[in-house]
mmCIF file of C-alpha atoms in Angstrom:
data_model
loop_
_atom_site.group_PDB
_atom_site.id
_atom_site.type_symbol
_atom_site.label_atom_id
_atom_site.label_comp_id
_atom_site.label_asym_id
_atom_site.label_seq_id
_atom_site.Cartn_x
_atom_site.Cartn_y
_atom_site.Cartn_z
ATOM 1 C CA MET A 175 16.692 -1.770 19.088
ATOM 2 C CA ASN A 176 17.013 -5.506 19.387
ATOM 3 C CA GLY A 177 19.608 -7.018 17.106
ATOM 4 C CA THR A 178 18.911 -10.568 18.231
ATOM 5 C CA GLU A 179 15.227 -10.614 17.301
ATOM 6 C CA PRO A 180 14.956 -12.715 14.113
ATOM 7 C CA GLY A 181 13.608 -10.718 11.208
ATOM 8 C CA GLU A 182 14.518 -7.525 13.053
ATOM 9 C CA ASN A 183 17.404 -5.464 11.805
ATOM 10 C CA PRO A 184 18.645 -2.215 13.291
ATOM 11 C CA LYS A 185 19.185 -0.925 9.760
ATOM 12 C CA ARG A 186 15.437 -1.239 9.036
ATOM 13 C CA ALA A 187 13.702 2.014 8.081
ATOM 14 C CA HIS A 188 10.908 2.924 10.495
ATOM 15 C CA HIS A 189 8.080 2.648 7.959
ATOM 16 C CA ASP A 190 9.193 -0.867 6.945
ATOM 17 C CA LEU A 191 6.902 -2.657 9.387
ATOM 18 C CA GLY A 192 6.594 -6.287 8.266
ATOM 19 C CA GLY A 193 6.969 -8.627 11.250
ATOM 20 C CA VAL A 194 8.316 -5.905 13.540
ATOM 21 C CA ALA A 195 8.229 -7.268 17.095
ATOM 22 C CA LYS A 196 7.055 -4.142 18.909
ATOM 23 C CA PHE A 197 3.713 -4.129 17.029
ATOM 24 C CA LEU A 198 2.992 -7.858 17.296
ATOM 25 C CA CYS A 199 1.030 -7.546 20.547
ATOM 26 C CA GLU A 200 -0.951 -4.518 19.393
ATOM 27 C CA THR A 201 -4.607 -5.182 18.590
ATOM 28 C CA VAL A 202 -5.961 -3.963 15.268
ATOM 29 C CA ASP A 203 -8.690 -1.345 15.391
ATOM 30 C CA THR A 204 -11.154 -3.068 13.046
ATOM 31 C CA ALA A 205 -13.930 -0.481 13.514
ATOM 32 C CA PRO A 206 -14.916 1.632 10.510
ATOM 33 C CA HIS A 207 -13.419 5.139 10.546
ATOM 34 C CA ALA A 208 -15.088 7.531 8.123
ATOM 35 C CA LEU A 209 -12.665 9.770 6.269
ATOM 36 C CA THR A 210 -12.969 13.472 7.052
ATOM 37 C CA LEU A 211 -13.413 16.167 4.429
ATOM 38 C CA PHE A 212 -9.776 17.099 5.084
ATOM 39 C CA ASP A 213 -8.679 13.513 4.336
ATOM 40 C CA ARG A 214 -10.632 13.404 1.075
ATOM 41 C CA ARG A 215 -9.365 16.805 -0.038
ATOM 42 C CA VAL A 216 -5.747 15.821 0.610
ATOM 43 C CA ASP A 217 -6.278 12.609 -1.318
ATOM 44 C CA ALA A 218 -7.799 14.560 -4.212
ATOM 45 C CA LEU A 219 -4.944 17.088 -4.291
ATOM 46 C CA ARG A 220 -2.397 14.245 -4.419
ATOM 47 C CA GLN A 221 -4.233 12.756 -7.385
ATOM 48 C CA ILE A 222 -4.374 16.099 -9.203
ATOM 49 C CA LEU A 223 -0.638 16.686 -8.686
ATOM 50 C CA GLY A 224 0.014 13.152 -9.956
ATOM 51 C CA ALA A 225 -2.203 13.511 -13.020
ATOM 52 C CA SER A 226 -0.582 16.818 -13.988
ATOM 53 C CA GLY A 227 2.920 15.319 -13.653
ATOM 54 C CA VAL A 228 3.967 17.601 -10.795
ATOM 55 C CA MET A 229 4.668 14.823 -8.324
ATOM 56 C CA ARG A 230 4.585 11.018 -8.459
ATOM 57 C CA VAL A 231 3.251 8.594 -5.851
ATOM 58 C CA ASP A 232 6.818 7.345 -5.366
ATOM 59 C CA GLU A 233 7.841 10.875 -4.389
ATOM 60 C CA LEU A 234 4.903 11.085 -1.977
ATOM 61 C CA ARG A 235 6.127 7.892 -0.367
ATOM 62 C CA ARG A 236 9.721 9.085 -0.163
ATOM 63 C CA GLY A 237 8.504 12.204 1.631
ATOM 64 C CA ILE A 238 6.378 10.151 4.053
ATOM 65 C CA GLU A 239 9.302 7.861 4.825
ATOM 66 C CA ALA A 240 11.485 10.923 5.509
ATOM 67 C CA ILE A 241 9.249 11.961 8.421
ATOM 68 C CA PRO A 242 11.102 11.180 11.676
ATOM 69 C CA ALA A 243 9.850 7.992 13.365
ATOM 70 C CA ALA A 244 8.099 9.573 16.359
ATOM 71 C CA GLU A 245 6.255 12.042 14.120
ATOM 72 C CA TYR A 246 5.448 9.320 11.586
ATOM 73 C CA HIS A 247 3.585 7.310 14.222
ATOM 74 C CA ARG A 248 1.942 10.373 15.799
ATOM 75 C CA LEU A 249 0.558 11.958 12.626
ATOM 76 C CA SER A 250 -2.596 10.657 10.968
ATOM 77 C CA TYR A 251 -2.330 9.039 7.563
ATOM 78 C CA TYR A 252 -3.335 12.150 5.620
ATOM 79 C CA GLN A 253 -1.372 14.497 7.893
ATOM 80 C CA ARG A 254 1.706 12.552 6.727
ATOM 81 C CA TRP A 255 0.609 13.104 3.149
ATOM 82 C CA VAL A 256 0.356 16.875 3.629
ATOM 83 C CA ARG A 257 3.830 16.989 5.150
ATOM 84 C CA SER A 258 5.210 14.967 2.231
ATOM 85 C CA ILE A 259 3.421 16.989 -0.443
ATOM 86 C CA ALA A 260 4.803 20.205 1.060
ATOM 87 C CA ASP A 261 8.291 18.685 1.322
ATOM 88 C CA ASN A 262 8.209 17.595 -2.326
ATOM 89 C CA LEU A 263 6.805 20.842 -3.719
ATOM 90 C CA LEU A 264 9.449 22.823 -1.811
ATOM 91 C CA ARG A 265 12.249 20.505 -2.971
ATOM 92 C CA LYS A 266 11.118 20.766 -6.566
ATOM 93 C CA GLY A 267 10.715 24.527 -6.407
ATOM 94 C CA VAL A 268 7.023 24.273 -7.356
ATOM 95 C CA VAL A 269 6.268 26.460 -4.349
ATOM 96 C CA SER A 270 8.747 28.529 -2.360
ATOM 97 C CA ALA A 271 9.109 28.782 1.400
ATOM 98 C CA GLU A 272 8.338 32.515 1.142
ATOM 99 C CA GLU A 273 5.059 31.818 -0.670
ATOM 100 C CA LEU A 274 4.054 29.222 1.904
ATOM 101 C CA ARG A 275 4.939 31.477 4.828
ATOM 102 C CA ALA A 276 2.932 34.333 3.310
ATOM 103 C CA ALA A 277 -0.067 32.038 2.788
ATOM 104 C CA LEU A 278 0.151 30.814 6.391
ATOM 105 C CA ALA A 279 0.318 34.419 7.623
ATOM 106 C CA ALA A 280 -2.699 35.330 5.493
ATOM 107 C CA GLU A 281 -4.621 32.402 6.974
ATOM 108 C CA ARG A 282 -3.861 33.681 10.480
ATOM 109 C CA GLY A 283 -5.022 37.107 9.400
ATOM 110 C CA ASP A 284 -1.750 38.809 10.333
ATOM 111 C CA GLY A 285 -0.450 39.223 6.828
ATOM 112 C CA ARG A 286 -1.370 41.867 4.298
ATOM 113 C CA MET B 222 18.564 -9.141 -19.467
ATOM 114 C CA THR B 223 17.294 -12.735 -19.411
ATOM 115 C CA LEU B 224 14.182 -13.174 -17.360
ATOM 116 C CA LEU B 225 14.150 -15.490 -14.369
ATOM 117 C CA ALA B 226 11.921 -18.490 -15.107
ATOM 118 C CA PRO B 227 9.201 -19.591 -12.694
ATOM 119 C CA GLY B 228 10.677 -22.073 -10.227
ATOM 120 C CA THR B 229 14.113 -20.426 -10.179
ATOM 121 C CA ARG B 230 15.655 -20.341 -6.699
ATOM 122 C CA VAL B 231 16.740 -16.816 -5.872
ATOM 123 C CA ARG B 232 18.336 -14.928 -3.026
ATOM 124 C CA VAL B 233 17.319 -11.372 -2.145
ATOM 125 C CA ARG B 234 20.407 -9.154 -1.901
ATOM 126 C CA ASP B 235 21.451 -8.472 1.692
ATOM 127 C CA ASP B 236 21.830 -4.769 1.012
ATOM 128 C CA TRP B 237 20.704 -1.831 3.183
ATOM 129 C CA PRO B 238 20.686 1.373 1.095
ATOM 130 C CA GLU B 239 18.487 3.077 3.732
ATOM 131 C CA ALA B 240 21.372 2.793 6.202
ATOM 132 C CA ARG B 241 23.651 4.710 3.815
ATOM 133 C CA GLY B 242 21.456 7.769 3.249
ATOM 134 C CA GLU B 243 18.202 8.892 1.660
ATOM 135 C CA ALA B 244 16.536 5.984 -0.106
ATOM 136 C CA HIS B 245 13.162 4.635 -1.200
ATOM 137 C CA ILE B 246 13.064 0.854 -1.394
ATOM 138 C CA ARG B 247 10.289 -1.609 -2.181
ATOM 139 C CA THR B 248 12.132 -4.680 -0.891
ATOM 140 C CA PRO B 249 10.916 -5.280 2.688
ATOM 141 C CA HIS B 250 13.620 -5.534 5.342
ATOM 142 C CA TYR B 251 12.515 -9.011 6.421
ATOM 143 C CA LEU B 252 13.440 -10.503 3.032
ATOM 144 C CA ARG B 253 16.983 -9.158 2.710
ATOM 145 C CA GLY B 254 19.410 -12.043 2.373
ATOM 146 C CA ARG B 255 16.530 -14.578 2.245
ATOM 147 C CA GLU B 256 16.023 -17.309 -0.325
ATOM 148 C CA GLY B 257 12.819 -17.731 -2.290
ATOM 149 C CA VAL B 258 11.416 -19.173 -5.507
ATOM 150 C CA VAL B 259 10.221 -17.152 -8.501
ATOM 151 C CA ALA B 260 6.464 -17.644 -8.956
ATOM 152 C CA ARG B 261 6.179 -15.549 -12.124
ATOM 153 C CA HIS B 262 7.280 -12.454 -13.991
ATOM 154 C CA LEU B 263 4.583 -9.816 -13.428
ATOM 155 C CA GLY B 264 5.751 -7.281 -15.987
ATOM 156 C CA ASP B 265 8.310 -4.493 -16.356
ATOM 157 C CA PHE B 266 8.073 -1.226 -14.449
ATOM 158 C CA PRO B 267 10.248 1.860 -13.896
ATOM 159 C CA ASN B 268 12.518 1.599 -10.875
ATOM 160 C CA PRO B 269 10.689 3.278 -7.954
ATOM 161 C CA GLU B 270 14.041 3.869 -6.220
ATOM 162 C CA ASP B 271 14.700 6.523 -8.882
ATOM 163 C CA LEU B 272 11.121 7.702 -9.432
ATOM 164 C CA ALA B 273 10.990 8.630 -5.743
ATOM 165 C CA PHE B 274 13.709 11.227 -6.343
ATOM 166 C CA ALA B 275 12.370 12.364 -9.746
ATOM 167 C CA ARG B 276 15.411 10.811 -11.434
ATOM 168 C CA PRO B 277 15.329 9.013 -14.795
ATOM 169 C CA ALA B 278 14.291 5.439 -14.003
ATOM 170 C CA ALA B 279 15.295 2.226 -15.783
ATOM 171 C CA ILE B 280 12.499 -0.193 -16.681
ATOM 172 C CA LEU B 281 13.051 -3.343 -14.628
ATOM 173 C CA PRO B 282 11.425 -6.763 -14.475
ATOM 174 C CA LEU B 283 9.125 -7.288 -11.504
ATOM 175 C CA TYR B 284 8.628 -10.801 -10.119
ATOM 176 C CA HIS B 285 6.254 -12.462 -7.728
ATOM 177 C CA VAL B 286 8.547 -14.429 -5.412
ATOM 178 C CA ARG B 287 7.463 -17.079 -2.910
ATOM 179 C CA PHE B 288 9.153 -17.308 0.504
ATOM 180 C CA ASP B 289 8.845 -19.773 3.371
ATOM 181 C CA PRO B 290 8.020 -17.776 6.524
ATOM 182 C CA SER B 291 9.410 -20.529 8.759
ATOM 183 C CA ALA B 292 12.874 -19.674 7.434
ATOM 184 C CA ILE B 293 12.376 -16.037 8.472
ATOM 185 C CA TRP B 294 10.587 -16.038 11.832
ATOM 186 C CA PRO B 295 10.496 -18.355 14.809
ATOM 187 C CA PRO B 296 7.199 -19.910 15.899
ATOM 188 C CA PRO B 297 4.438 -19.009 16.618
ATOM 189 C CA ARG B 298 3.660 -18.086 13.044
ATOM 190 C CA SER B 299 0.813 -19.059 10.835
ATOM 191 C CA ALA B 300 1.515 -18.037 7.262
ATOM 192 C CA GLY B 301 2.117 -20.997 4.978
ATOM 193 C CA VAL B 302 3.590 -18.907 2.193
ATOM 194 C CA LEU B 303 4.689 -15.315 1.663
ATOM 195 C CA LEU B 304 4.242 -13.981 -1.868
ATOM 196 C CA VAL B 305 5.974 -10.657 -2.538
ATOM 197 C CA GLU B 306 6.665 -8.419 -5.557
ATOM 198 C CA ILE B 307 10.444 -7.980 -5.909
ATOM 199 C CA PHE B 308 12.312 -6.103 -8.647
ATOM 200 C CA GLY B 309 14.882 -8.099 -10.610
ATOM 201 C CA HIS B 310 17.876 -6.044 -9.504
ATOM 202 C CA TRP B 311 17.319 -7.263 -5.929
ATOM 203 C CA LEU B 312 17.450 -10.950 -6.938
ATOM 204 C CA GLU B 313 20.415 -13.260 -7.479
ATOM 205 C CA ALA B 314 19.769 -16.688 -9.016
ATOM 206 C CA ARG B 315 21.115 -19.472 -6.749
ATOM 207 C CA MET C 36 17.011 32.352 1.267
ATOM 208 C CA THR C 37 15.463 29.632 3.418
ATOM 209 C CA THR C 38 17.649 27.471 5.630
ATOM 210 C CA PRO C 39 16.988 23.741 6.099
ATOM 211 C CA ARG C 40 15.920 24.530 9.673
ATOM 212 C CA GLU C 41 13.337 27.037 8.433
ATOM 213 C CA THR C 42 12.072 24.532 5.879
ATOM 214 C CA GLN C 43 11.752 21.946 8.647
ATOM 215 C CA ALA C 44 9.791 24.409 10.775
ATOM 216 C CA LEU C 45 7.425 25.016 7.862
ATOM 217 C CA LEU C 46 6.878 21.275 7.429
ATOM 218 C CA GLU C 47 6.098 20.964 11.127
ATOM 219 C CA THR C 48 3.214 23.424 10.779
ATOM 220 C CA PRO C 49 -0.036 21.680 11.821
ATOM 221 C CA ALA C 50 -1.150 19.757 8.733
ATOM 222 C CA GLU C 51 -4.568 21.395 8.364
ATOM 223 C CA ALA C 52 -3.032 24.882 8.238
ATOM 224 C CA LEU C 53 -0.194 23.740 5.994
ATOM 225 C CA PHE C 54 -2.681 22.147 3.597
ATOM 226 C CA ALA C 55 -4.767 25.323 3.400
ATOM 227 C CA ALA C 56 -1.605 27.334 2.689
ATOM 228 C CA LEU C 57 -0.469 24.888 -0.002
ATOM 229 C CA LEU C 58 -3.868 25.029 -1.671
ATOM 230 C CA ALA C 59 -3.831 28.837 -1.627
ATOM 231 C CA VAL C 60 -0.382 28.974 -3.244
ATOM 232 C CA LEU C 61 -1.209 26.309 -5.837
ATOM 233 C CA ALA C 62 -4.546 27.977 -6.650
ATOM 234 C CA ALA C 63 -2.800 31.325 -7.145
ATOM 235 C CA LYS C 64 -0.504 29.610 -9.662
ATOM 236 C CA GLY C 65 -3.518 28.101 -11.451
ATOM 237 C CA MET C 66 -2.389 24.554 -10.597
ATOM 238 C CA VAL C 67 -5.525 23.472 -8.735
ATOM 239 C CA SER C 68 -9.047 24.789 -8.197
ATOM 240 C CA GLU C 69 -11.877 24.008 -5.806
ATOM 241 C CA ALA C 70 -13.870 22.673 -8.765
ATOM 242 C CA GLU C 71 -11.076 20.221 -9.652
ATOM 243 C CA LEU C 72 -10.831 19.079 -6.045
ATOM 244 C CA ALA C 73 -14.584 18.516 -5.863
ATOM 245 C CA ALA C 74 -14.613 16.591 -9.156
ATOM 246 C CA ARG C 75 -11.716 14.400 -8.049
ATOM 247 C CA MET C 76 -13.362 13.677 -4.698
ATOM 248 C CA ALA C 77 -16.616 12.691 -6.403
ATOM 249 C CA GLU C 78 -14.738 10.334 -8.743
ATOM 250 C CA THR C 79 -12.784 8.792 -5.886
ATOM 251 C CA ASP C 80 -15.859 8.365 -3.695
ATOM 252 C CA ALA C 81 -17.519 6.397 -6.520
ATOM 253 C CA ALA C 82 -14.960 3.595 -6.192
ATOM 254 C CA ALA C 83 -16.222 1.428 -3.334
ATOM 255 C CA PRO C 84 -16.322 -2.211 -2.202
ATOM 256 C CA ALA C 85 -19.606 -2.664 -4.112
ATOM 257 C CA GLN C 86 -17.529 -2.596 -7.323
ATOM 258 C CA GLY C 87 -15.284 -5.461 -6.268
ATOM 259 C CA ALA C 88 -18.312 -7.315 -4.905
ATOM 260 C CA ARG C 89 -19.941 -7.207 -8.363
ATOM 261 C CA MET C 90 -16.828 -8.815 -9.827
ATOM 262 C CA VAL C 91 -16.842 -11.547 -7.184
ATOM 263 C CA ALA C 92 -20.541 -12.310 -7.694
ATOM 264 C CA ARG C 93 -20.049 -12.505 -11.461
ATOM 265 C CA ALA C 94 -17.090 -14.852 -11.006
ATOM 266 C CA TRP C 95 -19.227 -17.104 -8.789
ATOM 267 C CA THR C 96 -21.883 -17.439 -11.477
ATOM 268 C CA ASP C 97 -19.926 -17.279 -14.745
ATOM 269 C CA PRO C 98 -16.926 -19.615 -15.214
ATOM 270 C CA ALA C 99 -15.630 -17.695 -18.245
ATOM 271 C CA TYR C 100 -15.652 -14.445 -16.255
ATOM 272 C CA ARG C 101 -13.914 -16.200 -13.366
ATOM 273 C CA ALA C 102 -11.143 -17.350 -15.710
ATOM 274 C CA LEU C 103 -10.760 -13.821 -17.103
ATOM 275 C CA MET C 104 -10.680 -12.326 -13.593
ATOM 276 C CA ILE C 105 -7.898 -14.664 -12.456
ATOM 277 C CA ALA C 106 -5.907 -14.098 -15.655
ATOM 278 C CA ASP C 107 -6.356 -10.312 -15.835
ATOM 279 C CA GLY C 108 -8.137 -8.431 -13.071
ATOM 280 C CA THR C 109 -7.922 -5.110 -14.918
ATOM 281 C CA GLN C 110 -9.769 -6.454 -17.976
ATOM 282 C CA ALA C 111 -12.313 -8.172 -15.749
ATOM 283 C CA ALA C 112 -13.033 -4.905 -13.921
ATOM 284 C CA GLU C 113 -13.362 -3.012 -17.197
ATOM 285 C CA ALA C 114 -15.728 -5.703 -18.499
ATOM 286 C CA LEU C 115 -18.144 -4.626 -15.724
ATOM 287 C CA GLY C 116 -17.717 -0.936 -16.516
ATOM 288 C CA ILE C 117 -15.372 -0.163 -13.618
ATOM 289 C CA PRO C 118 -12.988 2.630 -14.711
ATOM 290 C CA MET C 119 -9.377 1.362 -14.596
ATOM 291 C CA ARG C 120 -7.592 3.953 -16.742
ATOM 292 C CA GLY C 121 -4.555 5.215 -14.866
ATOM 293 C CA ALA C 122 -4.972 2.565 -12.157
ATOM 294 C CA PRO C 123 -2.157 0.090 -11.447
ATOM 295 C CA PRO C 124 -2.637 -3.434 -12.850
ATOM 296 C CA LEU C 125 -5.071 -5.488 -10.766
ATOM 297 C CA GLY C 126 -4.109 -9.024 -9.745
ATOM 298 C CA VAL C 127 -6.701 -11.452 -8.383
ATOM 299 C CA LEU C 128 -5.895 -14.105 -5.771
ATOM 300 C CA GLU C 129 -8.242 -17.067 -5.904
ATOM 301 C CA ASN C 130 -9.202 -18.697 -2.604
ATOM 302 C CA ARG C 131 -9.837 -22.441 -2.850
ATOM 303 C CA PRO C 132 -10.560 -25.176 -0.342
ATOM 304 C CA GLY C 133 -7.318 -25.463 1.637
ATOM 305 C CA ARG C 134 -5.881 -22.140 0.430
ATOM 306 C CA HIS C 135 -6.688 -18.649 1.714
ATOM 307 C CA HIS C 136 -5.075 -15.341 0.691
ATOM 308 C CA LEU C 137 -4.461 -12.256 2.818
ATOM 309 C CA VAL C 138 -3.278 -8.938 1.351
ATOM 310 C CA VAL C 139 -1.086 -6.450 3.225
ATOM 311 C CA CYS C 140 1.235 -3.577 2.331
ATOM 312 C CA THR C 141 3.968 -3.665 4.974
ATOM 313 C CA LEU C 142 5.751 -0.606 3.549
ATOM 314 C CA CYS C 143 2.802 1.728 3.129
ATOM 315 C CA SER C 144 -0.841 1.224 2.172
ATOM 316 C CA CYS C 145 -1.072 -0.120 -1.414
ATOM 317 C CA TYR C 146 -4.714 -1.090 -1.883
ATOM 318 C CA PRO C 147 -6.873 -2.011 -4.904
ATOM 319 C CA ARG C 148 -8.603 1.370 -4.786
ATOM 320 C CA ALA C 149 -10.117 1.187 -8.260
ATOM 321 C CA VAL C 150 -12.317 -1.728 -7.176
ATOM 322 C CA LEU C 151 -12.530 -1.312 -3.367
ATOM 323 C CA GLY C 152 -12.261 2.437 -2.783
ATOM 324 C CA TYR C 153 -10.202 4.151 -0.093
ATOM 325 C CA PRO C 154 -8.170 1.771 2.101
ATOM 326 C CA PRO C 155 -9.820 1.261 5.494
ATOM 327 C CA PHE C 156 -8.239 2.541 8.691
ATOM 328 C CA TRP C 157 -7.092 -0.902 9.861
ATOM 329 C CA PHE C 158 -5.307 -1.642 6.592
ATOM 330 C CA LYS C 159 -3.062 1.395 7.144
ATOM 331 C CA SER C 160 -2.344 0.660 10.814
ATOM 332 C CA ALA C 161 1.087 -0.336 12.095
ATOM 333 C CA ALA C 162 -0.354 -3.374 13.882
ATOM 334 C CA TYR C 163 -1.953 -4.758 10.718
ATOM 335 C CA ARG C 164 1.156 -4.128 8.626
ATOM 336 C CA ALA C 165 3.475 -5.723 11.196
ATOM 337 C CA ARG C 166 1.355 -8.759 12.060
ATOM 338 C CA ALA C 167 -0.063 -9.844 8.687
ATOM 339 C CA VAL C 168 3.173 -11.362 7.369
ATOM 340 C CA ARG C 169 4.078 -13.042 10.628
ATOM 341 C CA ASP C 170 0.861 -14.298 12.213
ATOM 342 C CA PRO C 171 -2.010 -13.968 9.734
ATOM 343 C CA ALA C 172 -4.241 -16.506 11.535
ATOM 344 C CA GLY C 173 -3.920 -14.592 14.800
ATOM 345 C CA LEU C 174 -4.550 -11.335 12.941
ATOM 346 C CA ILE C 175 -7.752 -12.375 11.142
ATOM 347 C CA ALA C 176 -9.053 -13.854 14.402
ATOM 348 C CA GLU C 177 -9.533 -10.209 15.426
ATOM 349 C CA TRP C 178 -12.381 -10.149 12.907
ATOM 350 C CA GLY C 179 -13.677 -13.433 14.289
ATOM 351 C CA THR C 180 -12.400 -15.251 11.224
ATOM 352 C CA VAL C 181 -11.434 -18.879 11.731
ATOM 353 C CA LEU C 182 -10.392 -20.934 8.695
ATOM 354 C CA ALA C 183 -10.982 -24.661 8.235
ATOM 355 C CA PRO C 184 -8.217 -26.702 9.879
ATOM 356 C CA GLY C 185 -5.314 -27.357 7.543
ATOM 357 C CA THR C 186 -5.981 -24.262 5.417
ATOM 358 C CA GLU C 187 -2.742 -22.760 4.135
ATOM 359 C CA ILE C 188 -2.595 -18.963 4.315
ATOM 360 C CA VAL C 189 -0.773 -17.212 1.489
ATOM 361 C CA VAL C 190 0.159 -13.704 2.634
ATOM 362 C CA VAL C 191 0.649 -11.306 -0.258
ATOM 363 C CA ASP C 192 2.811 -8.293 0.637
ATOM 364 C CA SER C 193 1.848 -5.644 -1.906
ATOM 365 C CA THR C 194 5.168 -3.855 -2.352
ATOM 366 C CA ALA C 195 5.244 -2.565 -5.897
ATOM 367 C CA ASP C 196 3.246 -1.909 -9.060
ATOM 368 C CA TYR C 197 0.361 -4.395 -8.805
ATOM 369 C CA ARG C 198 -2.705 -4.077 -6.627
ATOM 370 C CA TRP C 199 -4.209 -7.301 -5.284
ATOM 371 C CA MET C 200 -7.747 -8.374 -4.442
ATOM 372 C CA VAL C 201 -8.940 -11.704 -3.127
ATOM 373 C CA LEU C 202 -11.604 -13.739 -4.919
ATOM 374 C CA PRO C 203 -13.246 -15.480 -1.959
ATOM 375 C CA GLN C 204 -15.022 -18.832 -2.090
ATOM 376 C CA ARG C 205 -18.763 -18.821 -2.637
ATOM 377 C CA PRO C 206 -20.431 -19.581 0.690
ATOM 378 C CA PRO C 207 -22.505 -22.740 1.049
ATOM 379 C CA GLY C 208 -26.286 -22.351 1.038
ATOM 380 C CA THR C 209 -26.334 -19.844 -1.818
ATOM 381 C CA ALA C 210 -27.322 -22.149 -4.692
ATOM 382 C CA GLY C 211 -29.734 -20.413 -7.046
ATOM 383 C CA TRP C 212 -29.021 -16.901 -5.709
ATOM 384 C CA ASP C 213 -28.839 -14.215 -8.366
ATOM 385 C CA GLU C 214 -25.805 -12.015 -8.871
ATOM 386 C CA ALA C 215 -27.173 -9.027 -6.955
ATOM 387 C CA ALA C 216 -27.989 -11.172 -3.921
ATOM 388 C CA LEU C 217 -24.554 -12.786 -4.046
ATOM 389 C CA ALA C 218 -22.830 -9.395 -4.375
ATOM 390 C CA SER C 219 -24.654 -8.161 -1.271
ATOM 391 C CA LEU C 220 -22.884 -10.885 0.740
ATOM 392 C CA VAL C 221 -19.404 -9.698 -0.196
ATOM 393 C CA ARG C 222 -17.725 -7.181 2.095
ATOM 394 C CA GLU C 223 -14.546 -5.154 1.834
ATOM 395 C CA GLY C 224 -12.672 -7.462 4.224
ATOM 396 C CA ASP C 225 -13.593 -10.559 2.210
ATOM 397 C CA MET C 226 -11.687 -9.146 -0.765
ATOM 398 C CA ILE C 227 -8.564 -8.473 1.335
ATOM 399 C CA GLY C 228 -8.800 -11.757 3.220
ATOM 400 C CA VAL C 229 -9.476 -10.670 6.802
ATOM 401 C CA THR C 230 -12.987 -12.142 6.597
ATOM 402 C CA VAL C 231 -14.782 -14.704 4.459
ATOM 403 C CA PRO C 232 -18.266 -14.172 3.020
ATOM 404 C CA GLY C 233 -21.128 -15.620 4.990
ATOM 405 C CA MET C 234 -19.111 -15.989 8.182
ATOM 406 C CA GLY C 235 -20.337 -13.999 11.157
ATOM 407 C CA ALA C 236 -17.635 -11.422 11.702
ATOM 408 C CA LYS C 237 -17.648 -8.586 14.161
ATOM 409 C CA ALA C 238 -16.731 -5.840 11.698
ATOM 410 C CA GLY C 239 -16.042 -5.131 8.074
#
């Protein structure tokens, strides 16, 4: 935290990055990065949930912004999306924690 | 609500809802409390601050507002102009 | 009943596993299918920088189209058969001698996906989002882009309901080129403002 840095405010949310001093000396990775199948599937699911009125983009963004700062910067772009989609669907009661836990157990092969 | 005309001097509210609890805001931190000039009215859109929480959202005017970066950041800087979409409820006419 | 701590633990599940679990639960409820996912991916993959490049090339050769594009990017895209239904309104920023535009989304990653496709990795990076509003000339130099002296840079922070693309200037030495040849010059970065067409740049 640096309250004297102009344009920097300790009340700033961590995703609100415009002009933030600690990133000014970071180079930009300009190389092309192909999206993975996982990335494209997450993107597609978000669109389907939006089109069917289950969850809006604004809600996706709220959920992304709710990820704690260290995690936010560690997770990949679409990993943040998955976390937010899960957060929103749980909050809205579209899926329950029990259902998710059972599905995770089934994936690991130790359920049912 | 009367629309702000192009050329109107405005000030962005120096408000920090994110410091008071859960919030979703489209007004970047670096513009809070800053003065700018309305470039144009872009249209009217539901308030994302409410949409983000699946609450009923009022339809609000959205403006393109021009800011002078030299009033925000010390040199070195190289932008001549910042042009940012700001919702009407964040703007006060000067 | 699930406690907030248990919910948090669920959310901290590695994303790939969490995504598979979400899909399984949603599929069991009939809310999503593999076929729908595949169809949506195919649709999304079809939106690519070549779409925006067609618009730019048309604007370079047809003054009436250029005027339409600047006045209403959505209509201009639709006029070339680019699907815009459900997409946010498209605004077009016209570069001119002495004025260059650069698009950023400092809060997230708002990008004119209908005409340029998925946002590139750099557009979503913290460094790009932090630096664009504060030192755009230093930022675009990372692509090898140097603007004519005295050029004013207008940085457009895409914060809300519009999506913005840049209409770059037609490069010199292209008189008489047809639209397809002109379109082949236009890259993704040219339509965001990190590069300019015809300038040797290291990536994009």
